[in-house]
Amino acid sequence: MTDTTPRSTADTEGAAGTAGAAGGGADAPLLELRGVGKSFGNIRALSGVDLRVGAGEVTCILGDNGAGKSTLIKILAGLHAPTAGSYRVDGEEVAFASPRDALDRGIATVYQDLAMVPLMPVWRNFFLGSEILRKVGPFSRLDVAAMRRITDEELKKMGIDLPDIDAPVANLSGGQKQVVAIARAVYFGARVLILDEPTAALGVKQSGVVLKYVSAAREAGLGVVFITHNPHHAYMVGDHFVILRLGETELDAPRAELTLGDLTHHMAGGAELDALEHELARSEGPDGGPAVPHPTAPADGPA
Amino acid sequence: MASTLAPRPAPAATTEKELRAGRRPLLNRLLSRPELGSLIGAVAVFAVFFALAPTFRQGDSFATVLYAASVVGIMAVGVALLMIGGEFDLSAGVAVVTAALTAGMAGYYLNLNVWAAAGISLLVALAIGFANGAILVRTKLPSFLVTLSMFLMLQGLNIAVTKLVTGSVSGPNISDMDGYESARAVFASSVPVPVLGGVRITVIWWLVFVAAATWVLMRTRVGNWIFAVGGNAESARAVGVPVTRVKIGLFMTVGFFAWFSGMHLLTASGRQQSGEGVGMELLYIMAAVVGGCLLTGGFGSVIGAAIGAFIYGMTTMGIVYAGWDNNWVMFFVGAMLLLAVVVNAWVRRQASKR
């Protein structure tokens, strides 16, 4: 717990700088998986998965329920150690013992539940676990003014202007909560953001808000791993696509080699293909021009 | 396509949505203060007894009201912190008596200075809190069950051990032992205050504890963590808050206040009865809940709990001053609790509505 204090004060000046530098210099990908597998007893949850995430790149991981997405997230986040293959950060093999280790290497995971406390004010949530402290004699107190100011600044950078930074997080919309969680991860030195289904529980408009910030994070030079089962959302922001199926990689392709149709096709699999093609024909229209993210319809079909 | 996704786009629709979700008028912010309901209640109760009971209007009666409030209020400080941290402690009432008995018996039978005995008692009280917390985080059982067990065990131990050691149901008289006078000065003396006359020192301590706990809660990292473990322990753990240590620490804080209250009981008379304290734990919880603490944790205030204790003090003494039958006290306290809970819930709903 003491280690969080210097980190947060250092980040006060350096967070944006770190992200920028990482975007420029590295030739090895920020994060790389080679042939990663994970077995629980004799159940193979994941096998032979390759993944590369560079700075300023969004890699989308798609897959149906049970495809191994959550296992993959847990490996990336440092919750599980892979039982096969290697996990590299900046080209260097790592073995994370805890999510804290991953965080120290700049790999931040934003889970679906967002790790926020609904009844606490936005700024308290933002700094929870990494509070800025100021010495008062033998005691140290929270530097409330600084935390409120930084929270406000960081959220404004992400395009969110909250009139009341003291409002409990529960009062924010789903999309805003996601963005606060993302802003927090970025501020505390994340170089790679792992977003676990950030649009799953959101409506069309709110999903749009989140997708914009995914894109903003990429522009800021961060690597993003975007986990979703919605090919439409993935295709709007993704540079590279990995589709998992029953724990194995079914597709691994850069954006240039794919159309939204291909992506949806792969997501749908064989059996329900005909029915889906019918729907695809309709959804490809608006997606030619990148106007509105199509709602979840076709992707949810097989789920 | 990527070109349309500019780094910081803010189309009108989104901005409007964000503004609507974020804005909270001043009135709403006031309404969402946890202690607001109890403050209104306190004013109402004060007005009622002020009007009905002439004695209630006198300064020295008010000092008595404050004393009654402080006895519950000091414990309510710890209980409120614990409740904001998401747990509660049914053993707090009998733990006070355990602390008093421990100090009395340790001082008398080991022939110690009262302050040394108080030290032993403090260790015992903190150990009780630690046991509550450690069992809770180890077994992941609800605090109701863990502290109910502790309550029953302590209730039995208080009487059984006292009988075993002293041969009677009351602890030994320590009023002629070394250090008793200075301990009495700290824990149970009176301080002259203008208008009110002699105010019991527990009232001063109560105010000090409320101020200190409020500062810790609102302005320190630990305070932030207390809200977080009560509001969402899993989230708190995910961002690096030491949840188990915070919870155990909160139970030990209740232990500390139980020790303090026990020392007050002991030094007020010099002798502690072993069967007391049962039922008091619910009054502490009552004060915290009236003051706006959520039973489910994550929300509340120590000042609110102090106001809750003050309402209790006014009610118990006010009924006496008004010349009513004393047996009505609990009925009114219960009615007050029900009213406070309903009003608090209603106020919170209004505040969270837009």
XYZ file of C-alpha atoms in Angstrom:
657
model
C 0.000 0.000 0.000
C 2.878 2.358 0.592
C 4.111 1.777 -2.939
C 1.069 3.444 -4.419
C 1.878 6.854 -2.995
C 5.115 7.635 -4.833
C 3.690 6.149 -7.977
C 0.708 8.451 -7.952
C 2.758 11.556 -7.229
C 5.224 10.672 -9.956
C 2.360 10.152 -12.350
C 1.034 13.597 -11.541
C 3.735 14.971 -13.776
C 4.652 11.993 -15.900
C 1.567 10.039 -16.972
C 1.080 11.660 -20.325
C 4.819 11.636 -20.994
C 5.179 7.893 -20.450
C 2.393 7.098 -22.842
C 3.858 9.372 -25.486
C 7.386 7.985 -25.164
C 6.157 4.406 -25.413
C 4.352 5.310 -28.601
C 7.528 6.597 -30.216
C 10.490 4.401 -29.276
C 9.590 0.732 -28.977
C 10.189 -1.584 -31.899
C 9.048 -4.737 -30.090
C 5.281 -4.822 -29.574
C 4.132 -3.521 -26.208
C 2.515 -6.802 -25.458
C 2.854 -10.147 -27.166
C 1.515 -13.642 -26.608
C 3.138 -16.587 -28.393
C 1.359 -19.918 -28.490
C -0.287 -19.277 -25.147
C -2.431 -22.014 -23.655
C -4.164 -22.548 -20.363
C -5.506 -25.791 -18.946
C -7.526 -26.270 -15.806
C -6.879 -29.898 -14.910
C -7.701 -31.760 -18.105
C -9.924 -29.015 -19.451
C -8.171 -26.950 -22.083
C -9.575 -23.446 -21.917
C -7.107 -21.920 -24.312
C -4.439 -23.239 -26.656
C -1.985 -21.828 -29.170
C -3.140 -18.232 -29.013
C -0.912 -15.567 -30.573
C -1.490 -11.888 -29.941
C 0.454 -8.705 -30.636
C -0.454 -5.246 -29.446
C 1.639 -2.297 -30.560
C 1.540 1.276 -29.372
C -1.290 3.229 -30.957
C -2.991 0.045 -32.049
C -6.360 -1.465 -31.203
C -6.469 -5.233 -31.248
C -9.941 -6.659 -31.031
C -10.581 -10.054 -29.554
C -13.891 -11.494 -30.572
C -15.534 -14.684 -29.632
C -18.742 -16.265 -28.500
C -19.474 -17.070 -24.879
C -17.149 -19.868 -23.819
C -14.616 -19.109 -26.560
C -11.910 -18.415 -23.983
C -12.087 -14.634 -23.903
C -12.252 -14.355 -20.120
C -9.384 -16.789 -19.670
C -7.335 -14.719 -22.081
C -8.147 -11.505 -20.193
C -7.150 -13.110 -16.926
C -3.815 -14.158 -18.405
C -3.207 -10.684 -19.809
C -4.210 -9.053 -16.515
C -1.879 -11.250 -14.494
C -4.609 -13.151 -12.654
C -3.736 -16.477 -14.291
C -0.351 -17.722 -15.411
C -0.447 -19.435 -18.822
C 0.344 -23.166 -18.788
C 1.910 -23.047 -22.258
C 3.563 -20.483 -24.483
C 5.111 -17.173 -23.546
C 3.859 -13.744 -22.508
C 6.142 -10.850 -23.419
C 6.020 -7.186 -22.535
C 8.341 -4.914 -24.574
C 9.843 -8.069 -26.031
C 10.815 -9.384 -22.621
C 9.248 -12.531 -21.209
C 7.220 -11.935 -18.054
C 5.547 -14.092 -15.408
C 3.062 -11.996 -13.479
C 2.247 -13.107 -9.955
C -0.644 -10.672 -9.506
C -2.599 -7.954 -11.303
C -0.430 -5.454 -9.413
C 2.638 -6.778 -11.302
C 0.889 -6.311 -14.615
C -0.141 -2.824 -13.578
C 3.448 -1.967 -12.703
C 4.412 -2.878 -16.268
C 1.712 -0.555 -17.551
C -0.893 -3.169 -18.391
C -4.222 -2.050 -17.004
C -7.414 -4.034 -17.224
C -10.794 -2.322 -17.118
C -13.269 -4.998 -16.119
C -16.946 -5.038 -16.838
C -17.776 -4.136 -13.240
C -15.195 -1.323 -13.566
C -13.869 -1.705 -10.025
C -15.728 1.353 -8.839
C -17.669 2.052 -5.673
C -21.092 3.384 -6.705
C -21.826 5.536 -3.662
C -18.449 7.287 -3.620
C -17.821 10.578 -5.422
C -16.180 10.489 -8.827
C -12.878 11.928 -7.620
C -12.640 9.498 -4.705
C -13.188 6.618 -7.101
C -10.627 7.997 -9.497
C -7.897 7.970 -6.855
C -9.093 4.992 -4.811
C -6.110 2.887 -3.807
C -3.655 5.510 -5.108
C -4.650 8.559 -3.099
C -2.548 11.713 -3.154
C -1.446 12.489 0.379
C -0.066 15.545 2.073
C 1.806 15.550 5.364
C 0.236 17.419 8.274
C 2.609 17.054 11.210
C 2.721 13.354 12.090
C -0.385 12.603 10.042
C -0.988 12.577 6.350
C -4.227 13.746 4.922
C -5.807 13.502 1.508
C -4.915 16.312 -0.839
C -8.547 16.775 -1.770
C -8.045 19.899 -3.861
C -5.371 18.288 -6.033
C -7.343 15.073 -6.490
C -10.480 16.932 -7.488
C -8.571 19.164 -9.897
C -6.699 16.271 -11.542
C -9.846 14.173 -11.859
C -11.607 17.053 -13.537
C -8.675 17.709 -15.883
C -8.267 14.064 -16.857
C -11.968 13.670 -17.559
C -12.001 16.857 -19.592
C -9.120 15.459 -21.646
C -11.388 12.517 -22.413
C -14.153 14.917 -23.341
C -16.267 14.444 -20.234
C -17.155 17.581 -18.367
C -18.940 16.746 -15.144
C -20.567 19.739 -13.491
C -20.266 18.026 -10.129
C -17.156 16.005 -9.447
C -18.620 15.197 -6.006
C -21.563 13.320 -7.474
C -21.528 9.623 -6.640
C -20.416 7.405 -9.509
C -23.826 5.749 -9.414
C -25.293 8.944 -10.882
C -23.189 8.684 -14.059
C -24.402 6.979 -17.192
C -22.970 3.603 -18.157
C -20.777 5.121 -20.839
C -19.461 7.808 -18.516
C -18.556 5.202 -15.910
C -16.581 3.300 -18.530
C -14.771 6.458 -19.538
C -13.950 7.346 -15.929
C -12.484 3.863 -15.501
C -10.473 4.222 -18.711
C -9.273 7.714 -17.763
C -8.175 6.390 -14.395
C -6.176 3.575 -15.979
C -4.520 5.968 -18.419
C -3.693 8.484 -15.709
C -2.039 5.852 -13.553
C 0.444 5.018 -16.247
C -1.278 2.414 -18.401
C 0.470 1.747 -21.717
C -1.800 -1.106 -22.667
C -5.502 -0.949 -21.896
C -7.406 -4.190 -21.737
C -11.105 -3.463 -22.051
C -13.383 -6.318 -21.104
C -16.605 -5.974 -23.101
C -16.870 -2.248 -22.432
C -19.950 -1.879 -24.614
C -21.774 -5.034 -23.560
C -24.250 -3.453 -21.169
C -24.641 -0.159 -23.007
C -27.175 1.279 -25.383
C -26.292 2.464 -28.878
C -25.449 6.026 -27.970
C -23.474 5.123 -24.870
C -21.532 2.514 -26.835
C -20.660 5.256 -29.267
C -19.262 7.344 -26.404
C -17.036 4.495 -25.272
C -15.860 3.654 -28.781
C -14.774 7.257 -29.226
C -12.581 7.029 -26.164
C -11.117 3.748 -27.301
C -10.171 5.600 -30.436
C -8.903 8.557 -28.378
C -6.703 6.231 -26.337
C -5.189 4.873 -29.544
C -4.505 8.383 -30.790
C -2.740 9.064 -27.494
C -0.338 6.218 -28.315
C -1.719 3.508 -26.071
C -2.098 -0.094 -27.060
C -5.651 -1.304 -26.631
C -6.984 -4.826 -26.327
C -10.687 -4.566 -26.958
C -12.647 -7.655 -25.994
C -16.157 -7.877 -27.369
C -18.626 -10.185 -29.013
C -19.958 -7.422 -31.215
C -18.206 -7.365 -34.617
C -19.767 -4.022 -35.464
C -18.204 -2.321 -32.472
C -14.920 -4.096 -33.097
C -14.776 -3.082 -36.749
C -15.350 0.577 -35.932
C -12.173 0.942 -33.904
C -10.031 -2.154 -34.554
C -6.668 -2.320 -36.368
C -6.263 -6.023 -35.888
C -8.769 -8.774 -35.231
C -8.472 -12.074 -33.424
C -11.450 -14.399 -33.268
C -11.426 -17.124 -30.660
C -13.457 -20.254 -31.000
C -13.491 -23.022 -28.400
C -10.202 -21.833 -26.980
C -8.361 -21.618 -30.274
C -7.611 -18.850 -32.713
C -10.036 -19.061 -35.607
C -8.970 -15.883 -37.332
C -6.020 -13.547 -36.915
C -5.960 -10.752 -39.466
C -5.210 -7.048 -39.828
C -7.943 -4.658 -40.785
C -6.716 -4.409 -44.400
C -7.534 -8.074 -45.034
C -11.064 -7.955 -43.672
C -14.455 -6.491 -44.264
C -17.186 -6.210 -41.668
C -18.918 -8.979 -43.562
C -15.941 -11.302 -43.110
C -15.788 -10.522 -39.442
C -19.445 -11.200 -38.845
C -19.195 -14.311 -40.965
C -16.425 -15.687 -38.794
C -18.213 -14.765 -35.631
C -21.355 -16.490 -36.779
C -19.711 -19.799 -37.691
C -21.237 -22.279 -40.119
C -24.664 -23.422 -39.073
C -26.587 -20.192 -38.792
C -24.780 -18.630 -41.691
C -27.691 -18.414 -44.074
C -29.954 -16.676 -41.655
C -27.220 -14.235 -40.769
C -26.287 -13.410 -44.320
C -29.773 -12.119 -44.714
C -29.254 -9.751 -41.799
C -25.784 -8.802 -42.950
C -27.085 -7.623 -46.249
C -29.067 -5.022 -44.375
C -26.403 -3.958 -41.931
C -23.669 -3.458 -44.480
C -25.501 -0.482 -45.938
C -24.995 2.060 -43.166
C -21.556 0.669 -42.349
C -20.150 1.677 -45.704
C -20.228 5.182 -44.311
C -19.101 5.064 -40.668
C -22.072 6.840 -39.211
C -23.758 5.019 -36.357
C -22.623 1.827 -34.652
C -25.110 -0.837 -35.540
C -26.754 -2.287 -32.441
C -25.984 -5.764 -31.276
C -28.397 -7.726 -33.488
C -26.382 -10.150 -35.657
C -23.646 -10.799 -33.138
C -26.122 -11.817 -30.494
C -27.691 -14.372 -32.775
C -25.472 -17.343 -31.948
C -24.854 -16.258 -28.350
C -13.422 5.548 -41.077
C -10.746 6.247 -38.509
C -10.730 9.874 -39.535
C -14.252 10.342 -38.270
C -13.197 9.087 -34.863
C -11.293 12.157 -33.786
C -9.488 11.958 -30.439
C -11.834 14.236 -28.625
C -15.121 14.562 -30.436
C -18.059 15.915 -28.517
C -21.133 15.914 -30.679
C -24.076 17.835 -29.331
C -26.164 14.816 -28.420
C -23.488 13.257 -26.234
C -22.608 16.463 -24.467
C -26.189 17.133 -23.649
C -26.603 13.646 -22.299
C -23.522 14.008 -20.153
C -24.635 17.331 -18.798
C -28.016 16.003 -17.902
C -26.564 12.996 -16.098
C -23.984 14.956 -14.169
C -25.761 18.010 -12.851
C -26.911 18.009 -9.261
C -28.591 21.103 -7.863
C -27.519 22.484 -4.489
C -30.729 21.294 -2.830
C -30.103 17.748 -4.013
C -26.569 17.842 -2.711
C -27.890 19.029 0.636
C -30.517 16.290 0.632
C -27.922 13.651 -0.100
C -26.001 14.483 3.085
C -26.425 11.425 5.320
C -27.064 13.431 8.481
C -29.829 15.676 7.149
C -32.755 13.479 8.250
C -31.387 13.070 11.758
C -30.766 16.806 12.073
C -34.404 17.557 11.293
C -35.420 14.849 13.757
C -33.197 16.284 16.466
C -34.702 19.744 16.048
C -38.221 18.273 16.202
C -37.537 16.228 19.345
C -35.854 19.190 20.968
C -38.821 21.424 20.168
C -41.324 18.913 21.539
C -39.606 18.492 24.914
C -38.728 22.146 25.102
C -42.421 22.923 24.813
C -43.748 20.130 27.053
C -41.182 19.826 29.847
C -40.177 22.989 31.733
C -37.277 21.160 33.398
C -35.876 20.319 29.974
C -35.225 24.025 29.425
C -32.779 24.307 32.337
C -29.049 24.263 31.676
C -28.189 21.465 34.104
C -30.919 19.255 32.632
C -29.398 19.793 29.254
C -26.053 18.703 30.676
C -27.741 15.484 31.788
C -29.198 15.001 28.321
C -25.727 15.420 26.863
C -24.332 12.873 29.305
C -26.958 10.285 28.357
C -26.200 11.002 24.708
C -22.441 10.724 25.180
C -22.596 7.260 26.764
C -24.285 5.926 23.640
C -22.548 8.419 21.360
C -18.959 7.413 22.115
C -19.677 3.828 21.112
C -21.746 5.024 18.163
C -18.598 6.660 16.744
C -16.911 3.269 16.378
C -20.095 1.492 15.371
C -20.832 4.104 12.674
C -17.330 3.750 11.207
C -17.757 -0.020 11.193
C -21.169 0.252 9.599
C -19.874 2.565 6.856
C -17.234 -0.124 6.353
C -20.046 -2.587 5.675
C -20.226 -4.548 8.929
C -21.842 -4.286 12.309
C -21.032 -5.505 15.764
C -23.615 -7.065 18.062
C -20.987 -7.757 20.710
C -20.213 -4.064 21.289
C -22.583 -3.690 24.260
C -21.265 -6.575 26.338
C -17.678 -5.865 25.235
C -17.926 -2.588 27.168
C -18.733 -4.558 30.316
C -16.008 -7.089 29.537
C -13.507 -4.226 29.366
C -14.728 -2.777 32.680
C -14.671 -6.160 34.429
C -11.226 -6.964 33.061
C -9.774 -3.716 34.331
C -11.471 -4.125 37.717
C -10.404 -7.700 38.295
C -6.909 -7.289 36.869
C -6.309 -4.254 39.076
C -7.718 -5.810 42.216
C -6.388 -9.355 42.054
C -2.988 -8.597 40.499
C -2.724 -5.567 42.777
C -1.912 -3.240 39.889
C -2.173 0.467 39.461
C -5.530 1.250 37.851
C -3.734 2.521 34.744
C -1.867 -0.762 34.333
C -5.153 -2.590 34.717
C -6.612 -0.248 32.117
C -3.766 -1.228 29.797
C -4.587 -4.922 30.188
C -8.233 -4.127 29.606
C -7.356 -2.222 26.428
C -5.466 -5.237 25.105
C -8.426 -7.490 25.847
C -10.875 -5.089 24.158
C -8.686 -4.772 21.068
C -8.276 -8.554 20.991
C -12.060 -8.981 21.003
C -12.307 -6.605 18.063
C -9.464 -8.358 16.291
C -11.124 -11.754 16.843
C -14.425 -10.472 15.422
C -12.687 -9.065 12.358
C -10.308 -11.957 11.780
C -13.065 -14.564 12.049
C -15.219 -12.498 9.719
C -12.642 -12.139 6.952
C -11.384 -15.698 7.389
C -14.752 -17.441 7.298
C -16.497 -14.857 5.064
C -19.553 -15.301 7.301
C -21.871 -12.313 7.714
C -21.001 -10.040 10.625
C -24.422 -10.700 12.121
C -23.502 -14.326 12.832
C -19.907 -13.745 13.875
C -20.679 -10.930 16.285
C -23.853 -12.590 17.577
C -21.685 -15.536 18.594
C -19.179 -13.175 20.193
C -22.025 -11.369 21.975
C -23.374 -14.577 23.490
C -19.925 -15.824 24.448
C -18.959 -12.558 26.110
C -22.288 -12.334 27.889
C -21.634 -15.773 29.368
C -17.983 -15.082 30.118
C -18.725 -11.795 31.856
C -20.906 -13.448 34.473
C -19.194 -16.833 34.657
C -15.651 -15.527 35.024
C -16.704 -12.822 37.464
C -18.446 -15.424 39.637
C -15.470 -17.725 39.380
C -13.001 -15.030 40.419
C -14.942 -12.923 42.900
C -17.614 -15.357 44.051
C -20.344 -12.814 43.262
C -21.928 -11.270 40.186
C -20.202 -7.944 40.607
C -16.567 -7.101 40.056
C -14.328 -5.964 42.919
C -14.375 -2.408 44.230
C -11.227 -0.630 43.055
C -12.080 2.868 44.261
C -9.306 2.882 46.875
C -6.565 1.616 44.573
C -3.569 3.492 43.208
C -4.312 5.519 40.112
C -8.075 5.405 40.638
C -8.405 9.138 41.204
C -6.462 10.084 38.082
C -8.318 7.491 36.009
C -11.577 8.841 37.344
C -10.474 12.347 36.391
C -9.878 11.205 32.813
C -12.860 8.903 32.334
C -15.614 10.018 34.709
C -15.141 13.508 36.112
C -17.173 16.646 35.563
C -16.048 19.834 33.886
C -17.621 23.185 34.771
C -19.172 24.803 31.709
C -20.977 28.152 31.750
C -24.807 27.968 31.539
C -24.857 24.153 31.639
C -23.152 23.835 35.028
C -21.136 20.644 35.463
C -20.790 18.680 32.254
C -19.572 15.092 32.466
C -16.195 14.646 30.836
C -17.565 11.920 28.568
C -19.395 14.679 26.704
C -16.080 16.385 25.951
C -14.505 13.099 24.899
C -17.508 12.316 22.743
C -17.106 15.585 20.835
C -13.356 14.999 20.464
C -13.932 11.462 19.140
C -16.615 12.620 16.710
C -14.334 15.339 15.355
C -11.352 13.007 15.042
C -13.363 10.212 13.406
C -14.968 12.645 10.980
C -11.557 13.945 9.980
C -10.241 10.416 9.479
C -13.298 9.456 7.477
C -13.396 12.472 5.176
C -9.786 13.583 4.910
C -7.498 10.561 5.154
C -6.704 7.608 2.980
C -8.025 5.208 5.595
C -11.331 7.062 5.496
C -11.462 6.671 1.743
C -10.824 2.973 2.182
C -13.556 2.626 4.822
C -16.145 3.987 2.383
C -14.738 1.761 -0.351
C -14.768 -1.551 1.544
C -18.314 -0.833 2.669
C -19.484 0.292 -0.753
C -17.938 -2.451 -2.852
C -15.290 -4.653 -1.272
C -14.432 -6.442 -4.527
C -13.817 -3.204 -6.403
C -11.780 -1.870 -3.512
C -9.612 -4.970 -3.541
C -9.149 -4.714 -7.298
C -7.608 -1.233 -6.982
C -5.298 -2.258 -4.173
C -7.208 -1.393 -0.991
C -6.220 -3.806 1.830
C -9.800 -4.857 2.524
C -9.142 -7.390 5.282
C -6.908 -5.013 7.226
C -9.443 -2.216 6.992
C -12.232 -4.479 8.263
C -10.189 -5.884 11.124
C -9.044 -2.371 11.978
C -12.643 -1.195 12.145
C -13.610 -3.967 14.546
C -10.590 -3.061 16.673
C -11.708 0.572 16.616
C -15.015 -0.538 18.082
C -12.910 -2.473 20.614
C -11.066 0.717 21.532
C -14.277 2.616 22.148
C -15.644 -0.329 24.137
C -12.545 -0.090 26.308
C -13.017 3.640 26.769
C -16.690 3.236 27.665
C -15.816 0.362 29.994
C -13.272 2.507 31.801
C -15.929 5.170 32.207
C -18.387 2.689 33.717
C -15.756 1.307 36.061
C -14.354 4.615 37.285
C -17.791 6.199 37.645
C -18.638 3.893 40.518
C -15.491 1.913 41.258
C -17.271 -1.383 40.755
C -18.772 -3.087 37.704
C -21.818 -5.364 37.623
C -21.247 -8.336 35.339
C -24.713 -8.689 33.826
C -24.953 -5.248 32.228
C -24.508 -4.138 28.649
C -27.011 -6.484 27.012
C -29.142 -4.543 24.539
C -26.823 -1.555 24.422
C -25.312 -2.761 21.118
C -28.666 -2.168 19.453
C -28.774 1.394 20.771
C -25.379 2.083 19.177
C -26.606 0.664 15.895
C -29.808 2.662 16.324
C -27.842 5.895 16.727
C -25.735 5.163 13.631
C -28.758 4.251 11.498
C -30.800 7.254 12.653
C -27.762 9.330 11.702
C -27.967 8.082 8.132
C -25.556 5.131 8.039
C -26.676 2.498 5.555
C -27.012 -0.958 7.085
C -25.439 -2.278 3.880
C -22.381 -0.033 4.206
C -20.627 2.514 2.052
C -22.647 5.499 3.161
C -23.079 7.445 6.373
C -21.427 9.875 8.719
C -20.056 9.981 12.232
C -21.699 13.357 12.819
C -25.008 11.744 11.906
C -24.399 9.009 14.464
C -23.669 11.707 17.050
C -26.968 13.384 16.230
C -28.642 9.976 16.534
C -27.145 9.569 19.997
C -28.250 13.082 20.884
C -31.821 12.257 19.873
C -31.618 9.206 22.109
C -30.333 11.331 25.010
C -33.080 13.912 24.563
C -35.770 11.239 24.361
C -34.700 9.264 27.435
C -34.223 12.302 29.635
C -37.026 14.351 28.096
C -39.611 11.735 28.981
C -38.410 11.817 32.582
C -38.475 15.613 32.675
C -41.941 15.683 31.155
C -43.084 13.478 34.026
C -44.155 10.584 31.839
C -43.775 6.939 32.699
C -40.177 5.928 32.052
C -41.292 2.748 30.317
C -42.332 4.752 27.296
C -38.699 5.543 26.519
C -38.003 2.468 24.447
C -41.258 2.816 22.570
C -40.312 6.325 21.530
C -36.758 5.356 20.652
C -38.114 2.568 18.473
C -40.641 4.839 16.792
C -37.885 7.376 16.216
C -35.721 4.730 14.565
C -38.520 3.608 12.276
C -39.316 7.176 11.315
C -35.671 7.996 10.717
C -35.118 4.959 8.522
C -38.190 5.710 6.424
C -37.326 9.397 6.106
C -33.679 8.689 5.295
C -34.636 6.232 2.572
C -37.149 8.688 1.134
C -34.676 11.572 1.205
C -32.040 9.472 -0.543
C -34.487 8.488 -3.242
C -35.403 12.127 -3.801
C -31.760 13.122 -3.939
C -30.799 10.474 -6.456
C -33.796 11.301 -8.628
C -33.251 14.171 -10.911
